[in-house]
Amino acid sequence: MGARSPRVLIILATLALTAALTLGAAPLSLERRIAPPFSLRGVTGETLRLDRLLAKGPVVLDFWATWCHPCVEEIPELDALYRRYAARGLTVVGVSADGPRNYAKVRPAASRLGMTYPIAIDEDGRMQQLYQVRALPTTVLIDTSGVVIRVREGWHPGETRDLEAAIAKLLPAPEAPAR
């Protein structure tokens, strides 16, 4: 099979997912399984590799899009978690599921929304396929051993409290202030 454009791959992945859901064959849950490894290029040029991120601490992957209202509403809460726990090892990565027409909107949207955590674009849909993303937003929490602790599809105000509680269990205790 020769090289295919990202657009064709996205269409094929969408058709396959639609067929699977129509036939009642829902994807397996990733919870309690080893997270699929990945290497993504961030919008600022950095390489984001799961193994390197996990070496610092737990990882939250947030699959979102600029046109997704619940995604945009969730971002301030995720950014607050990142700011609160980054010093203790938490990494949050925003994985944009925007299509080719919206690639140019991702970086300005991230800036406008005040996103301080790394952002990458899932240009070929591979990350969404690897992480069995069926809806946006989808949030995946991975512990330092690489096991997916939880997957949440969709978002409603206040739901981030449950995610924060799960994150807090994975982080080392905060350092006591020096006397």
mmCIF file of C-alpha atoms in Angstrom:
data_model
loop_
_atom_site.group_PDB
_atom_site.id
_atom_site.type_symbol
_atom_site.label_atom_id
_atom_site.label_comp_id
_atom_site.label_asym_id
_atom_site.label_seq_id
_atom_site.Cartn_x
_atom_site.Cartn_y
_atom_site.Cartn_z
ATOM 1 C CA MET A 1 0.000 0.000 0.000
ATOM 2 C CA GLY A 2 1.465 3.352 -0.997
ATOM 3 C CA ALA A 3 1.575 6.557 1.004
ATOM 4 C CA ARG A 4 -1.848 8.073 1.669
ATOM 5 C CA SER A 5 -2.752 11.639 2.407
ATOM 6 C CA PRO A 6 -3.800 12.460 5.980
ATOM 7 C CA ARG A 7 -7.276 13.336 4.698
ATOM 8 C CA VAL A 8 -7.748 9.871 3.163
ATOM 9 C CA LEU A 9 -6.499 8.219 6.356
ATOM 10 C CA ILE A 10 -8.907 10.273 8.470
ATOM 11 C CA ILE A 11 -11.809 9.352 6.187
ATOM 12 C CA LEU A 12 -10.866 5.654 6.310
ATOM 13 C CA ALA A 13 -10.505 5.726 10.102
ATOM 14 C CA THR A 14 -13.881 7.448 10.442
ATOM 15 C CA LEU A 15 -15.548 4.883 8.184
ATOM 16 C CA ALA A 16 -13.966 1.990 10.091
ATOM 17 C CA LEU A 17 -15.052 3.420 13.448
ATOM 18 C CA THR A 18 -18.569 4.079 12.159
ATOM 19 C CA ALA A 19 -18.797 0.516 10.840
ATOM 20 C CA ALA A 20 -17.534 -0.936 14.114
ATOM 21 C CA LEU A 21 -20.023 1.079 16.163
ATOM 22 C CA THR A 22 -22.853 0.280 13.773
ATOM 23 C CA LEU A 23 -22.121 -3.436 14.094
ATOM 24 C CA GLY A 24 -21.994 -3.123 17.879
ATOM 25 C CA ALA A 25 -18.271 -3.797 18.127
ATOM 26 C CA ALA A 26 -17.233 -1.000 20.466
ATOM 27 C CA PRO A 27 -13.485 -0.498 20.866
ATOM 28 C CA LEU A 28 -11.834 -2.059 23.901
ATOM 29 C CA SER A 29 -11.272 0.274 26.805
ATOM 30 C CA LEU A 30 -7.684 1.267 27.397
ATOM 31 C CA GLU A 31 -8.195 1.481 31.160
ATOM 32 C CA ARG A 32 -5.783 -0.736 33.101
ATOM 33 C CA ARG A 33 -3.771 -1.393 29.915
ATOM 34 C CA ILE A 34 -0.343 -0.130 28.900
ATOM 35 C CA ALA A 35 -0.685 3.168 27.042
ATOM 36 C CA PRO A 36 0.365 3.041 23.401
ATOM 37 C CA PRO A 37 3.761 4.736 22.948
ATOM 38 C CA PHE A 38 3.860 7.875 20.834
ATOM 39 C CA SER A 39 6.127 10.582 19.527
ATOM 40 C CA LEU A 40 4.447 13.825 18.470
ATOM 41 C CA ARG A 41 5.728 17.170 17.337
ATOM 42 C CA GLY A 42 4.417 20.018 19.452
ATOM 43 C CA VAL A 43 3.183 23.203 17.815
ATOM 44 C CA THR A 44 6.297 24.996 19.085
ATOM 45 C CA GLY A 45 8.583 22.379 17.533
ATOM 46 C CA GLU A 46 9.402 20.210 20.556
ATOM 47 C CA THR A 47 9.179 16.404 20.388
ATOM 48 C CA LEU A 48 6.715 14.899 22.858
ATOM 49 C CA ARG A 49 7.457 11.232 23.561
ATOM 50 C CA LEU A 50 5.424 9.281 26.064
ATOM 51 C CA ASP A 51 8.443 7.549 27.628
ATOM 52 C CA ARG A 52 10.192 10.879 28.258
ATOM 53 C CA LEU A 53 7.057 12.474 29.667
ATOM 54 C CA LEU A 54 6.416 9.535 32.017
ATOM 55 C CA ALA A 55 9.973 9.821 33.348
ATOM 56 C CA LYS A 56 8.849 13.123 34.949
ATOM 57 C CA GLY A 57 5.516 11.862 36.306
ATOM 58 C CA PRO A 58 1.945 11.043 35.284
ATOM 59 C CA VAL A 59 0.601 12.267 31.949
ATOM 60 C CA VAL A 60 -2.806 13.612 30.991
ATOM 61 C CA LEU A 61 -3.648 13.512 27.289
ATOM 62 C CA ASP A 62 -6.491 15.817 26.347
ATOM 63 C CA PHE A 63 -7.923 15.208 22.880
ATOM 64 C CA TRP A 64 -9.649 18.427 21.840
ATOM 65 C CA ALA A 65 -10.482 20.638 18.855
ATOM 66 C CA THR A 66 -10.832 24.376 18.351
ATOM 67 C CA TRP A 67 -14.441 23.962 17.153
ATOM 68 C CA CYS A 68 -15.507 21.775 20.122
ATOM 69 C CA HIS A 69 -17.297 23.919 22.734
ATOM 70 C CA PRO A 70 -16.975 21.463 25.665
ATOM 71 C CA CYS A 71 -13.269 21.079 24.788
ATOM 72 C CA VAL A 72 -12.711 24.828 24.935
ATOM 73 C CA GLU A 73 -14.681 25.109 28.195
ATOM 74 C CA GLU A 74 -12.593 22.346 29.806
ATOM 75 C CA ILE A 75 -9.222 23.896 28.951
ATOM 76 C CA PRO A 76 -9.048 26.438 31.814
ATOM 77 C CA GLU A 77 -9.598 23.652 34.353
ATOM 78 C CA LEU A 78 -6.926 21.453 32.750
ATOM 79 C CA ASP A 79 -4.537 24.372 32.609
ATOM 80 C CA ALA A 80 -5.146 25.056 36.312
ATOM 81 C CA LEU A 81 -4.308 21.402 37.082
ATOM 82 C CA TYR A 82 -1.149 21.658 35.017
ATOM 83 C CA ARG A 83 -0.038 24.834 36.773
ATOM 84 C CA ARG A 84 -0.848 23.377 40.193
ATOM 85 C CA TYR A 85 0.921 20.027 39.720
ATOM 86 C CA ALA A 86 3.622 20.501 37.061
ATOM 87 C CA ALA A 87 6.286 21.093 39.727
ATOM 88 C CA ARG A 88 5.386 17.693 41.210
ATOM 89 C CA GLY A 89 5.783 15.953 37.830
ATOM 90 C CA LEU A 90 2.416 16.171 36.057
ATOM 91 C CA THR A 91 2.450 16.721 32.317
ATOM 92 C CA VAL A 92 -0.679 17.665 30.385
ATOM 93 C CA VAL A 93 -0.574 17.412 26.601
ATOM 94 C CA GLY A 94 -3.318 18.882 24.454
ATOM 95 C CA VAL A 95 -3.707 16.713 21.350
ATOM 96 C CA SER A 96 -5.607 18.708 18.757
ATOM 97 C CA ALA A 97 -7.950 16.667 16.582
ATOM 98 C CA ASP A 98 -8.501 19.611 14.245
ATOM 99 C CA GLY A 99 -8.523 18.747 10.576
ATOM 100 C CA PRO A 100 -6.257 20.230 7.914
ATOM 101 C CA ARG A 101 -8.498 23.288 7.429
ATOM 102 C CA ASN A 102 -8.071 24.249 11.080
ATOM 103 C CA TYR A 103 -4.348 23.516 11.664
ATOM 104 C CA ALA A 104 -3.543 27.220 11.405
ATOM 105 C CA LYS A 105 -6.138 27.988 14.121
ATOM 106 C CA VAL A 106 -4.684 25.687 16.786
ATOM 107 C CA ARG A 107 -1.730 27.777 17.966
ATOM 108 C CA PRO A 108 -3.673 31.097 18.086
ATOM 109 C CA ALA A 109 -6.552 29.339 19.901
ATOM 110 C CA ALA A 110 -4.135 27.863 22.443
ATOM 111 C CA SER A 111 -2.674 31.318 23.041
ATOM 112 C CA ARG A 112 -6.111 32.960 23.310
ATOM 113 C CA LEU A 113 -7.238 30.275 25.783
ATOM 114 C CA GLY A 114 -4.099 30.754 27.887
ATOM 115 C CA MET A 115 -2.928 27.157 27.482
ATOM 116 C CA THR A 116 0.456 26.783 29.183
ATOM 117 C CA TYR A 117 0.875 23.049 28.611
ATOM 118 C CA PRO A 118 2.292 21.494 25.419
ATOM 119 C CA ILE A 119 0.020 21.234 22.375
ATOM 120 C CA ALA A 120 0.400 18.852 19.428
ATOM 121 C CA ILE A 121 -1.722 18.288 16.327
ATOM 122 C CA ASP A 122 -2.834 14.766 15.461
ATOM 123 C CA GLU A 123 -2.376 15.404 11.744
ATOM 124 C CA ASP A 124 -3.042 11.876 10.512
ATOM 125 C CA GLY A 125 -5.522 10.726 13.176
ATOM 126 C CA ARG A 126 -3.088 8.084 14.428
ATOM 127 C CA MET A 127 -3.194 9.266 18.054
ATOM 128 C CA GLN A 128 -6.976 9.207 18.066
ATOM 129 C CA GLN A 129 -6.875 5.685 16.690
ATOM 130 C CA LEU A 130 -4.212 4.508 19.162
ATOM 131 C CA TYR A 131 -6.141 5.941 22.109
ATOM 132 C CA GLN A 132 -9.565 4.837 20.821
ATOM 133 C CA VAL A 133 -10.961 8.363 20.811
ATOM 134 C CA ARG A 134 -14.661 8.258 19.917
ATOM 135 C CA ALA A 135 -15.746 11.676 21.191
ATOM 136 C CA LEU A 136 -14.270 15.073 21.966
ATOM 137 C CA PRO A 137 -13.044 15.947 24.424
ATOM 138 C CA THR A 138 -11.474 12.708 25.585
ATOM 139 C CA THR A 139 -9.110 12.828 28.546
ATOM 140 C CA VAL A 140 -6.669 9.997 29.291
ATOM 141 C CA LEU A 141 -4.698 9.730 32.554
ATOM 142 C CA ILE A 142 -1.538 7.590 32.432
ATOM 143 C CA ASP A 143 0.477 6.670 35.536
ATOM 144 C CA THR A 144 4.289 6.660 35.650
ATOM 145 C CA SER A 145 4.443 2.931 34.852
ATOM 146 C CA GLY A 146 2.609 3.651 31.592
ATOM 147 C CA VAL A 147 -0.770 2.204 32.622
ATOM 148 C CA VAL A 148 -3.925 4.039 31.613
ATOM 149 C CA ILE A 149 -5.693 4.850 34.873
ATOM 150 C CA ARG A 150 -8.801 6.438 33.429
ATOM 151 C CA VAL A 151 -10.431 7.550 30.195
ATOM 152 C CA ARG A 152 -13.165 10.176 30.217
ATOM 153 C CA GLU A 153 -15.245 11.032 27.162
ATOM 154 C CA GLY A 154 -16.991 14.389 27.119
ATOM 155 C CA TRP A 155 -16.905 17.029 29.820
ATOM 156 C CA HIS A 156 -19.260 18.881 32.143
ATOM 157 C CA PRO A 157 -18.329 21.712 34.547
ATOM 158 C CA GLY A 158 -16.830 20.365 37.758
ATOM 159 C CA GLU A 159 -15.822 16.954 36.384
ATOM 160 C CA THR A 160 -12.195 17.917 36.618
ATOM 161 C CA ARG A 161 -12.377 17.440 40.415
ATOM 162 C CA ASP A 162 -12.501 13.649 39.896
ATOM 163 C CA LEU A 163 -9.523 13.845 37.537
ATOM 164 C CA GLU A 164 -7.624 15.950 40.071
ATOM 165 C CA ALA A 165 -8.270 13.387 42.820
ATOM 166 C CA ALA A 166 -6.905 10.608 40.587
ATOM 167 C CA ILE A 167 -3.853 12.728 39.695
ATOM 168 C CA ALA A 168 -3.149 13.564 43.346
ATOM 169 C CA LYS A 169 -2.936 9.836 44.165
ATOM 170 C CA LEU A 170 -0.220 9.421 41.514
ATOM 171 C CA LEU A 171 1.998 12.324 42.555
ATOM 172 C CA PRO A 172 4.658 12.381 45.260
ATOM 173 C CA ALA A 173 3.731 14.265 48.401
ATOM 174 C CA PRO A 174 4.495 17.982 48.206
ATOM 175 C CA GLU A 175 7.799 18.982 49.752
ATOM 176 C CA ALA A 176 7.531 20.546 53.163
ATOM 177 C CA PRO A 177 8.667 24.172 53.278
ATOM 178 C CA ALA A 178 12.193 24.704 54.636
ATOM 179 C CA ARG A 179 12.356 26.097 58.166
#
